[in-house]
């Protein structure tokens, strides 16, 4: 069932304000505060909210973005506290392809406006957060997005209504008491509540959100930092040059992003404390569960670490509470600290949402993130979607869905789902003849940013048509929703499908992995399945997997076991265009799955490389024809003479629509098959005499008269 087609009146702010005031003054109080209906309500004007607003705007949908701050990107007005982002801004790649360059641009949102690329806002590889605020402000303003600023949504609940497409509307109430009725609710509020661990003395810790960022305030101090993520190391990086020492305490070992391949783990830009720890320059890292500890403040204002069980022995004065060093004089944390800083990350703010929405189950992960399906729709309320950082439970510590360079693509996937569900707009796709299949895959794995950044989460899907002569290509579909592909996309998958994904090696990522071991690189195509670095993997299914198969897939697999599987060998340059190493194995895999020959035959004007196969075969392995290449019907003609089944390339045009230009090799084939006389022998027999009309060669075939000479090539004859 579609949503309301009513469109709001959006004009100059002054006109809109005048209309609103006139209506408010002329109506009764009950009428003035009646719910305002919107098809789509977006909570939050951060990167995810603005990205969704852009797609809704382009599609001409009825929507409003609600933002409590006076401008977009309010999180970046304050965080990170030390202002340096850890999202890279790689301005130079040596490439001009815009899609490829987005692989290395972790800050830009998707739009049609080339001015709105982050590279125009900062020259720094790790930009300042103020540049992000400026970028988001321009994004909202230049694209004319419908954002209500200074509007704090104080409460969100459900209103049952049999007239709604899902049986209910979402009712949003702002701080002024104005209610808004929404058919679809898109929550993009991020993670905004600081994580805290409740233990005796935890109140003595300064929070990351409020601690001083002036290094002068820490000169000559002993500092204890609770936490081991980027905010903890960012804080340490700011002050470790002026402190006596910094100790960092967490329940788990440090997770380095280069080992886990997860961008949310500790990044190299912040890990200076690891150097000073391992090189024994007084700083150090310790592991312990914070809930087992307690902080005691002595009469001099110093902080001591003790065990929680010592505090539970009875109400004692701070000087009388036992300390671990009383029994173990080698206790690592026996020194007193001047400051304790809490840097334990963030969690979602559930406070404004009614329990009827069932956003949390109470589990450990759902205390940090709302409960969502792989489609980013709430498990508790149909029509409620979680976008951006708050949706990261789908791929937590697996991919980049919690960060701009990842969720800009998951937001687009959600929008495509909504377009099909509510407006009958099918998932975007393109159709091509089957001979273009290898080329289409090669292009995507070498250029696509969504596949590259959201590896093992978003995948391209190739749907085969009847008789496998045509295929339909869908981009960036949520892999875990593969069983519902037909419902979500409006497409049919009746004749088989390929799924193209990007993956790291299954045993290559983890906090305890040595990712620099000497034999880490795989270079030979026969060992492609052992590839460690990010590389393309193609799955082939004859039928859509069922929900049961997706749910109970093998451990560590992103999808159920396919009928056939192909790894494209990893490439140091992430350039999968090598004719022999990448394209030939891929084509043969596709041919085996389809039981057909997918080669395209071209007569290359340039000399082929010495790779052990002919010029035409070499050209057939390149992803796209070179500008100087011409269709070569000769190979199709030879196939017609020697094979019962013609390659689709030949079926789809060259034998049916074009004449055949003869060559010396083709003439020789004609002689050997008995279709033509050998001209040298004929010359000896005839001598000076001319052949008479009606003469026949062997087999009863009339000999063709001599062809006219081509003005372009005097050596070619037309048969």
XYZ file of C-alpha atoms in Angstrom:
719
model
C 0.000 0.000 0.000
C 1.479 3.357 -0.973
C 1.981 6.318 1.298
C 0.106 9.565 1.134
C 0.887 11.547 -1.969
C 0.323 14.864 -0.203
C 3.344 17.144 -0.494
C 4.241 19.842 2.034
C 4.502 23.494 1.066
C 8.148 24.493 1.180
C 9.052 28.017 0.335
C 11.214 30.811 1.702
C 11.567 30.572 5.501
C 9.840 33.912 5.997
C 6.783 32.850 4.015
C 6.604 29.505 5.820
C 6.830 31.209 9.217
C 4.109 33.722 8.266
C 1.743 30.960 7.184
C 2.410 28.970 10.361
C 1.794 31.997 12.622
C -1.388 32.900 10.772
C -2.770 29.383 11.159
C -1.770 29.183 14.806
C -3.477 32.487 15.651
C -6.646 31.779 13.671
C -7.306 28.243 14.981
C -8.371 27.040 18.392
C -5.572 25.629 20.633
C -6.708 22.064 19.955
C -6.662 22.648 16.200
C -3.343 24.506 16.229
C -1.523 21.584 17.805
C -3.143 18.811 15.785
C -0.616 16.263 14.502
C 1.156 17.247 11.301
C 1.353 14.282 8.928
C 4.506 13.336 7.064
C 5.076 10.193 5.022
C 8.671 10.067 6.210
C 10.095 11.492 9.434
C 13.865 11.555 9.886
C 15.277 12.051 13.386
C 18.652 13.755 13.345
C 20.451 15.963 10.817
C 23.813 14.260 11.093
C 25.475 12.548 8.108
C 23.023 9.611 8.001
C 19.925 11.793 8.362
C 21.066 14.189 5.646
C 21.996 11.295 3.376
C 18.496 9.849 3.666
C 16.977 13.302 3.187
C 18.913 13.631 -0.051
C 17.488 10.403 -1.459
C 13.955 11.284 -0.351
C 14.318 14.733 -1.875
C 15.527 13.351 -5.218
C 12.605 10.924 -5.292
C 10.107 13.727 -4.582
C 8.838 12.223 -1.320
C 7.000 13.908 1.563
C 9.480 14.109 4.444
C 10.885 16.238 7.265
C 14.177 16.016 9.169
C 13.997 16.989 12.856
C 17.153 18.386 14.443
C 17.448 19.712 17.998
C 20.507 21.895 17.266
C 20.523 25.149 15.250
C 22.481 23.435 12.452
C 23.378 20.001 11.057
C 26.133 17.767 12.386
C 25.824 18.827 16.031
C 27.862 15.794 17.184
C 30.887 17.131 15.309
C 30.536 20.531 16.932
C 31.838 18.906 20.114
C 33.389 15.568 19.173
C 35.967 14.299 18.856
C 37.126 16.388 21.799
C 40.584 16.921 20.324
C 39.027 17.799 16.943
C 41.002 15.482 14.640
C 38.860 12.991 12.717
C 40.181 9.494 12.034
C 38.263 9.177 8.756
C 40.712 9.567 5.894
C 40.499 12.291 3.273
C 42.667 10.897 0.475
C 42.567 13.595 -2.175
C 44.879 11.920 -4.690
C 44.644 8.377 -6.014
C 46.040 8.699 -9.523
C 42.551 7.904 -10.838
C 39.858 10.074 -12.391
C 37.004 7.625 -11.814
C 34.714 9.269 -9.235
C 33.314 5.971 -7.941
C 36.786 4.523 -7.415
C 37.940 7.657 -5.605
C 35.097 7.292 -3.098
C 36.825 4.120 -1.906
C 39.414 6.397 -0.336
C 37.158 9.286 0.633
C 35.670 8.399 4.012
C 33.842 11.677 4.637
C 31.777 12.607 1.580
C 28.075 11.866 1.352
C 26.542 10.662 -1.910
C 25.047 13.308 -4.167
C 24.910 14.448 -7.783
C 26.784 17.667 -6.990
C 30.585 17.381 -7.493
C 31.078 20.447 -5.295
C 29.912 18.372 -2.334
C 32.997 16.196 -2.127
C 34.883 16.533 1.121
C 38.191 17.002 -0.699
C 37.042 20.578 -1.359
C 36.706 21.244 2.385
C 40.060 20.129 3.757
C 43.582 19.396 2.547
C 44.342 17.308 5.636
C 44.497 13.522 5.432
C 42.826 13.452 8.875
C 40.569 16.525 8.758
C 39.438 18.767 11.580
C 35.916 18.152 12.896
C 34.972 21.779 12.165
C 35.451 21.020 8.461
C 32.840 18.276 8.769
C 30.373 20.724 10.358
C 30.915 23.166 7.506
C 30.545 20.387 4.928
C 27.265 19.111 6.381
C 25.887 22.640 6.577
C 26.581 23.194 2.871
C 25.188 19.767 2.003
C 21.864 20.577 3.649
C 21.696 24.133 2.319
C 22.849 23.635 -1.274
C 20.559 20.658 -1.814
C 17.581 22.406 -0.197
C 16.888 19.628 2.286
C 13.810 19.979 4.512
C 15.236 20.264 8.029
C 13.460 21.684 11.079
C 16.246 22.981 13.300
C 15.903 23.834 16.996
C 13.264 21.116 17.255
C 13.861 18.562 19.985
C 11.744 15.443 19.724
C 10.957 14.601 23.350
C 8.833 11.484 22.902
C 8.132 8.862 20.221
C 5.279 6.372 20.459
C 2.845 4.314 18.373
C -0.741 5.109 17.535
C -2.728 2.092 16.356
C -4.675 2.848 13.180
C -6.146 0.280 10.803
C -5.885 2.850 8.025
C -2.075 2.886 8.191
C -0.144 0.589 5.871
C 1.419 -1.247 8.839
C -1.471 -0.858 11.298
C 0.022 2.097 13.155
C 1.461 5.585 12.838
C 4.484 6.923 14.675
C 3.674 9.941 16.825
C 6.549 12.333 17.520
C 6.092 15.086 20.104
C 8.541 17.972 20.248
C 9.592 20.114 23.206
C 6.818 22.628 22.446
C 4.124 19.957 22.497
C 3.646 19.892 18.717
C 2.831 16.363 17.476
C 3.867 14.870 14.149
C 2.292 11.762 12.632
C 4.598 9.670 10.466
C 3.994 6.644 8.253
C 7.689 5.696 8.270
C 10.173 6.679 10.967
C 13.885 6.867 10.135
C 16.062 7.249 13.222
C 19.515 8.726 12.598
C 20.395 10.074 16.043
C 23.694 8.219 16.349
C 25.226 7.137 19.649
C 25.108 10.035 22.087
C 25.014 8.644 25.649
C 28.426 8.027 27.268
C 28.986 4.456 28.443
C 29.524 4.233 32.190
C 30.433 1.346 34.449
C 28.942 1.493 37.920
C 31.516 0.530 40.560
C 32.537 2.046 43.911
C 34.322 5.320 43.267
C 33.299 5.607 39.601
C 31.973 9.073 40.388
C 35.565 10.289 40.784
C 36.308 9.775 37.080
C 36.169 12.666 34.630
C 34.203 11.758 31.524
C 35.647 12.030 28.022
C 32.711 14.299 27.240
C 33.765 16.900 29.842
C 37.449 16.441 30.694
C 39.840 19.275 29.920
C 41.579 19.140 26.540
C 44.337 21.539 27.610
C 47.565 19.557 28.181
C 48.682 22.190 30.705
C 46.073 20.851 33.121
C 47.941 17.516 33.284
C 51.547 18.620 33.647
C 53.455 16.391 36.059
C 50.427 14.233 36.903
C 49.840 10.487 37.236
C 46.830 9.696 35.018
C 44.641 6.604 34.824
C 42.452 6.213 31.728
C 39.563 3.745 31.791
C 38.930 2.330 28.322
C 40.929 1.180 25.328
C 39.198 2.520 22.222
C 40.042 5.453 20.009
C 38.623 8.010 22.458
C 40.904 6.661 25.212
C 44.009 6.707 23.030
C 43.034 10.072 21.543
C 42.948 11.470 25.075
C 46.296 9.875 25.924
C 47.855 11.171 22.700
C 46.927 14.712 23.731
C 48.613 14.633 27.149
C 51.218 11.850 27.330
C 54.075 14.243 26.536
C 53.444 16.256 29.747
C 52.327 13.639 32.286
C 54.504 11.639 34.652
C 52.894 8.541 33.207
C 49.586 7.242 31.871
C 48.124 3.879 32.777
C 45.294 2.583 30.639
C 42.896 0.021 32.100
C 40.328 -2.100 30.270
C 38.803 -5.550 30.532
C 40.138 -6.697 27.137
C 43.346 -6.498 25.189
C 43.965 -3.710 22.709
C 42.417 -4.301 19.283
C 44.501 -2.820 16.470
C 42.551 -1.922 13.334
C 45.314 -3.142 11.042
C 44.999 -6.604 12.597
C 41.195 -6.788 12.864
C 40.518 -4.898 9.585
C 37.798 -3.055 11.462
C 38.065 0.738 11.249
C 36.435 1.200 14.659
C 39.341 -0.445 16.464
C 42.479 1.433 17.470
C 43.899 3.413 14.575
C 47.594 4.096 14.101
C 47.075 7.861 14.319
C 46.241 7.489 18.033
C 48.536 4.694 19.192
C 51.592 6.595 20.433
C 51.051 5.178 23.929
C 51.802 1.688 22.608
C 55.310 2.857 21.742
C 55.974 4.365 25.132
C 54.579 1.249 26.847
C 56.563 -1.325 24.905
C 59.710 0.804 24.962
C 59.398 1.098 28.760
C 58.948 4.820 29.035
C 56.726 4.568 32.162
C 53.331 4.417 30.389
C 51.465 1.130 30.443
C 48.385 -0.958 29.577
C 46.569 -3.242 32.028
C 43.649 -5.648 31.737
C 40.972 -6.096 34.400
C 37.199 -6.090 34.629
C 36.227 -2.651 35.933
C 33.298 -4.091 37.869
C 35.780 -5.927 40.131
C 37.594 -2.740 41.096
C 36.979 0.343 43.201
C 38.491 3.818 43.415
C 39.341 5.274 46.811
C 40.107 8.962 47.333
C 42.513 9.762 50.160
C 42.652 12.903 52.288
C 45.188 14.479 49.900
C 42.834 14.099 46.939
C 44.821 11.241 45.381
C 43.074 8.212 43.896
C 43.926 4.600 44.721
C 42.789 1.415 43.005
C 41.521 -1.374 45.212
C 39.246 -4.379 44.904
C 35.499 -4.045 45.148
C 35.300 -6.872 47.690
C 37.467 -4.826 50.090
C 34.884 -2.045 49.937
C 32.057 -4.472 50.716
C 33.682 -5.563 53.955
C 32.079 -2.637 55.754
C 31.766 1.117 55.898
C 35.306 2.236 56.561
C 37.133 5.520 56.189
C 39.173 5.944 53.024
C 42.433 5.583 54.946
C 41.277 2.302 56.475
C 40.174 0.544 53.283
C 42.587 -2.263 52.420
C 44.607 -1.924 49.226
C 45.958 -4.814 47.113
C 49.545 -3.763 47.789
C 48.997 -4.469 51.470
C 49.212 -8.158 50.566
C 51.162 -7.926 47.306
C 53.868 -5.319 47.280
C 54.335 -5.892 43.547
C 50.747 -4.871 42.657
C 50.916 -3.078 39.289
C 48.611 -0.210 40.266
C 50.031 0.499 43.689
C 50.799 4.131 42.814
C 48.371 6.948 43.542
C 46.747 8.809 40.628
C 46.048 12.509 40.277
C 43.353 12.061 37.627
C 41.062 9.275 36.462
C 39.453 9.714 33.042
C 36.582 7.593 31.732
C 36.689 6.906 27.955
C 34.321 3.982 27.477
C 32.577 4.933 24.238
C 28.929 5.637 23.510
C 25.528 4.032 23.321
C 22.146 4.775 21.770
C 19.717 7.079 23.595
C 16.575 4.963 24.162
C 15.002 7.479 26.562
C 12.659 9.237 24.109
C 11.211 6.014 22.662
C 8.146 4.347 24.120
C 8.559 0.739 25.208
C 5.802 -0.126 22.742
C 8.394 0.342 19.984
C 10.444 -2.553 21.414
C 13.811 -1.168 20.345
C 15.824 -3.033 22.988
C 15.734 -6.576 24.316
C 17.997 -5.942 27.281
C 20.887 -8.003 25.891
C 24.407 -6.587 26.130
C 24.600 -5.557 22.455
C 21.061 -4.129 22.412
C 22.004 -1.854 25.319
C 24.431 -0.180 22.922
C 22.461 -0.473 19.664
C 18.757 -0.788 18.825
C 17.533 -4.191 17.663
C 17.351 -4.219 13.864
C 17.119 -6.734 11.061
C 19.630 -7.048 8.240
C 17.346 -4.667 6.303
C 17.919 -2.038 9.057
C 14.249 -2.193 10.006
C 13.425 -2.485 13.694
C 12.645 -5.992 14.907
C 9.926 -4.593 17.160
C 8.089 -2.083 14.934
C 7.516 -2.391 11.216
C 8.198 0.861 9.405
C 10.837 2.045 11.891
C 14.362 2.039 10.448
C 17.667 2.744 12.166
C 20.263 4.560 10.057
C 23.916 5.469 10.382
C 26.090 4.756 13.394
C 23.147 3.455 15.431
C 22.541 0.698 12.848
C 26.003 -0.768 13.346
C 24.719 -3.862 15.164
C 24.221 -5.407 11.702
C 27.975 -5.493 11.066
C 29.583 -4.573 14.400
C 33.332 -5.257 14.292
C 32.898 -6.803 10.849
C 32.538 -3.973 8.335
C 32.208 -0.186 8.075
C 28.455 0.278 8.660
C 29.012 2.480 11.703
C 30.973 5.079 9.759
C 30.191 7.557 6.983
C 32.083 5.691 4.265
C 29.976 2.623 5.049
C 26.531 3.857 6.041
C 26.169 6.223 3.091
C 25.607 2.980 1.133
C 23.406 1.230 3.689
C 21.192 4.342 3.798
C 20.865 4.136 0.013
C 19.922 0.465 0.322
C 17.181 1.352 2.837
C 15.855 4.034 0.503
C 15.705 1.567 -2.382
C 13.782 -0.845 -0.163
C 11.296 1.909 0.736
C 10.853 2.914 -2.894
C 9.839 -0.626 -3.826
C 7.655 -1.190 -0.754
C 5.690 2.058 -0.831
C 5.961 3.416 -4.357
C 6.385 0.373 -6.573
C 9.787 1.535 -7.801
C 11.876 -1.568 -8.394
C 15.464 -1.813 -7.187
C 17.652 -0.120 -9.848
C 19.155 -2.589 -12.293
C 20.569 -2.898 -15.783
C 20.135 -5.686 -18.342
C 22.904 -6.944 -20.617
C 23.582 -9.846 -22.959
C 25.270 -12.731 -21.180
C 28.495 -12.123 -23.094
C 28.954 -8.938 -21.041
C 28.764 -10.732 -17.700
C 32.489 -11.012 -17.023
C 32.999 -7.394 -18.106
C 30.233 -6.163 -15.802
C 31.715 -8.004 -12.815
C 35.254 -6.851 -13.592
C 34.103 -3.248 -13.809
C 32.320 -3.374 -10.459
C 35.047 -5.122 -8.482
C 37.558 -2.581 -9.760
C 35.489 0.558 -9.269
C 32.579 0.123 -6.855
C 32.998 1.849 -3.505
C 29.923 0.354 -1.803
C 31.176 -3.206 -2.362
C 34.658 -2.229 -1.233
C 33.678 -0.462 1.983
C 30.719 -2.627 3.045
C 32.464 -5.925 2.380
C 30.512 -8.993 3.500
C 27.422 -6.833 4.089
C 26.402 -5.355 0.726
C 26.860 -7.418 -2.416
C 26.024 -7.158 -6.105
C 23.512 -9.685 -7.413
C 23.320 -10.980 -10.992
C 19.936 -12.466 -11.926
C 19.966 -14.798 -14.916
C 17.095 -14.673 -17.375
C 15.557 -17.650 -19.145
C 18.085 -19.651 -21.201
C 20.852 -17.527 -19.630
C 21.160 -15.300 -22.694
C 20.526 -12.100 -20.704
C 21.335 -11.089 -17.144
C 20.095 -8.347 -14.821
C 22.628 -6.591 -12.574
C 21.606 -5.249 -9.122
C 24.070 -3.276 -7.043
C 24.719 -3.280 -3.286
C 21.987 -5.488 -1.933
C 22.045 -6.469 1.795
C 23.473 -10.002 1.722
C 21.615 -11.255 4.772
C 18.306 -10.386 3.091
C 19.037 -12.541 0.053
C 16.117 -14.878 0.773
C 13.728 -11.878 0.521
C 15.333 -10.485 -2.633
C 12.206 -10.800 -4.773
C 10.023 -8.962 -2.237
C 12.554 -6.230 -1.528
C 13.607 -5.518 -5.109
C 10.534 -6.351 -7.176
C 12.707 -8.641 -9.320
C 12.341 -12.334 -10.139
C 15.125 -14.839 -9.484
C 13.906 -17.964 -11.250
C 16.848 -19.012 -13.399
C 19.845 -18.793 -11.122
C 21.953 -15.996 -9.696
C 25.485 -14.891 -8.903
C 26.383 -12.910 -5.770
C 29.533 -10.757 -5.915
C 31.062 -9.955 -2.542
C 34.361 -8.603 -1.202
C 35.996 -10.585 1.605
C 39.127 -10.874 3.686
C 40.634 -14.302 4.243
C 38.678 -16.154 6.931
C 41.691 -16.644 9.230
C 43.415 -13.338 8.601
C 41.549 -10.883 10.864
C 41.616 -10.727 14.657
C 43.248 -8.931 17.588
C 45.692 -11.811 18.039
C 46.637 -12.185 14.352
C 50.073 -11.446 12.942
C 49.058 -9.715 9.725
C 52.667 -9.077 8.729
C 53.845 -12.687 8.516
C 56.232 -13.331 5.627
C 53.943 -15.463 3.432
C 50.824 -13.339 3.865
C 50.477 -12.506 0.162
C 48.935 -14.909 -2.362
C 49.943 -14.297 -5.962
C 48.997 -17.365 -7.977
C 45.491 -17.869 -9.295
C 45.448 -21.561 -8.330
C 45.814 -20.424 -4.693
C 43.149 -17.720 -4.950
C 40.964 -19.384 -2.313
C 43.801 -18.801 0.182
C 43.831 -15.036 -0.435
C 44.165 -13.032 2.785
C 43.659 -9.438 1.729
C 40.349 -8.012 0.593
C 39.393 -9.687 -2.683
C 36.277 -10.503 -4.739
C 34.378 -13.737 -4.123
C 31.576 -14.891 -6.440
C 28.812 -17.255 -5.267
C 26.613 -19.156 -7.717
C 23.135 -20.467 -6.823
C 20.583 -22.150 -9.054
C 17.822 -20.953 -6.722
C 17.460 -18.237 -4.102
C 18.594 -19.509 -0.698
C 15.791 -19.869 1.826
C 15.578 -17.910 5.069
C 16.430 -21.107 6.906
C 19.554 -21.598 4.817
C 20.684 -18.008 5.370
C 20.052 -18.201 9.099
C 21.883 -21.500 9.604
C 24.739 -20.879 7.169
C 28.172 -22.266 8.101
C 30.043 -20.379 10.819
C 32.138 -17.572 9.384
C 30.339 -17.630 6.029
C 28.455 -14.492 4.888
C 26.086 -16.663 2.817
C 24.927 -20.296 2.656
C 27.140 -22.733 0.769
C 26.671 -22.108 -2.963
C 26.590 -24.584 -5.818
C 29.889 -23.080 -6.995
C 32.326 -20.563 -5.502
C 35.109 -18.515 -7.073
C 37.807 -16.414 -5.412
C 39.490 -13.775 -7.554
C 43.070 -13.829 -6.325
C 44.049 -10.872 -4.154
C 45.968 -8.074 -5.844
C 48.529 -5.807 -4.214
C 47.219 -2.845 -6.240
C 43.534 -3.841 -5.811
C 43.470 -3.841 -9.609
C 41.726 -7.005 -10.801
C 42.256 -6.575 -14.548
C 45.128 -8.989 -15.263
C 44.044 -11.005 -18.352
C 45.558 -14.280 -17.152
C 45.563 -13.880 -13.376
C 42.083 -12.418 -12.888
C 39.869 -12.355 -15.970
C 40.537 -15.754 -17.529
C 39.801 -17.745 -14.312
C 36.662 -15.668 -13.731
C 35.395 -16.250 -17.266
C 36.001 -19.972 -17.044
C 34.163 -20.114 -13.714
C 31.176 -18.323 -15.224
C 31.271 -20.586 -18.283
C 31.294 -23.695 -16.118
C 28.282 -22.438 -14.178
C 26.374 -21.459 -17.328
C 27.624 -24.272 -19.590
C 28.377 -21.843 -22.398
C 31.270 -19.990 -24.015
C 31.379 -16.343 -22.915
C 34.269 -15.186 -25.049
C 33.920 -12.095 -27.195
C 36.106 -12.193 -30.285
C 37.959 -9.116 -31.420
C 40.668 -8.593 -34.016
C 43.186 -6.534 -32.102
C 45.188 -4.069 -34.167
C 48.054 -4.025 -31.696
C 50.344 -7.021 -31.243
C 49.346 -9.398 -28.419
C 51.484 -10.035 -25.385
C 53.451 -13.268 -25.214
C 51.038 -15.148 -22.975
C 50.654 -18.376 -24.835
C 47.447 -17.658 -26.739
C 46.408 -15.917 -29.932
C 45.665 -12.271 -30.493
C 41.918 -12.900 -30.620
C 42.012 -15.022 -27.464
C 44.059 -12.373 -25.670
C 41.570 -9.692 -26.596
C 38.707 -11.885 -25.377
C 40.237 -11.893 -21.878
C 40.411 -8.106 -21.551
C 37.552 -6.526 -19.595
C 36.601 -4.190 -22.450
C 37.554 -3.921 -26.141
C 40.348 -1.518 -26.938
C 39.466 1.527 -29.055
C 41.248 0.002 -32.065
C 39.544 -3.373 -31.847
C 37.066 -4.596 -34.457
C 34.539 -7.425 -34.268
C 36.092 -10.585 -35.698
C 33.489 -12.841 -37.354
C 36.223 -15.260 -38.460
C 36.342 -16.980 -35.065
C 32.543 -17.249 -35.006
C 32.643 -18.831 -38.481
C 35.198 -21.391 -37.293
C 33.022 -22.198 -34.290
C 30.090 -22.793 -36.618
C 32.187 -25.331 -38.535
C 33.540 -27.168 -35.502
C 31.001 -26.864 -32.667
C 27.365 -27.794 -32.257
C 26.688 -24.874 -29.865
C 27.788 -21.375 -30.799
C 29.072 -18.902 -28.182
C 26.391 -16.315 -27.249
C 28.649 -13.575 -28.648
C 28.283 -15.139 -32.095
C 24.572 -15.865 -31.645
C 23.816 -12.261 -30.734
C 24.793 -10.602 -33.933
C 27.843 -11.353 -35.986
C 26.701 -14.437 -37.875
C 23.191 -13.034 -38.328
C 23.930 -9.498 -39.403
C 27.415 -9.210 -40.821
C 29.289 -10.544 -43.785
C 32.482 -12.493 -43.289
C 35.815 -11.037 -44.352
C 38.195 -13.687 -45.571
C 41.771 -14.043 -44.403
C 44.605 -16.326 -45.416
C 44.089 -18.533 -42.355
C 40.356 -18.823 -43.066
C 41.063 -19.663 -46.751
C 43.452 -22.369 -45.609
C 40.699 -23.821 -43.386
C 38.442 -23.873 -46.439
C 41.052 -25.759 -48.455
C 41.709 -28.284 -45.693
C 37.995 -28.947 -45.269
C 37.516 -29.460 -49.009
C 35.306 -26.406 -49.414
C 37.839 -24.557 -51.614
C 40.554 -25.411 -54.099
C 44.141 -24.721 -53.199
C 44.956 -21.709 -55.375
C 48.566 -22.790 -55.816
C 47.549 -26.197 -57.227
C 44.851 -24.621 -59.386
C 47.405 -22.242 -60.783
C 49.634 -25.143 -61.811
C 46.726 -27.016 -63.461
C 45.246 -24.154 -65.355
C 48.412 -22.547 -66.530
C 47.494 -19.822 -68.857
C 43.991 -21.122 -69.547
C 40.974 -19.536 -67.938
C 38.448 -21.573 -65.956
C 35.060 -21.873 -67.693
C 31.793 -20.919 -65.991
C 30.037 -23.851 -64.374
C 33.230 -25.722 -63.456
C 33.070 -27.405 -60.055
C 35.617 -28.223 -57.454
C 35.650 -31.379 -55.332
C 32.376 -32.083 -53.519
C 30.261 -30.404 -56.185
C 30.553 -26.840 -54.820
C 30.812 -24.146 -57.466
C 33.938 -22.054 -57.212
C 33.316 -18.446 -56.406
C 34.444 -15.887 -58.942
C 37.308 -13.632 -57.950
C 36.204 -10.950 -55.508
C 36.669 -7.239 -55.995
C 39.730 -5.795 -54.320
C 39.008 -3.843 -51.103
C 40.383 -0.284 -51.160
C 41.289 -0.694 -47.429
C 43.153 -4.015 -47.587
C 44.271 -5.549 -50.835
C 45.145 -8.810 -49.025
C 41.560 -9.573 -47.896
C 39.020 -11.480 -49.913
C 35.310 -11.621 -49.203
C 33.762 -15.095 -49.189
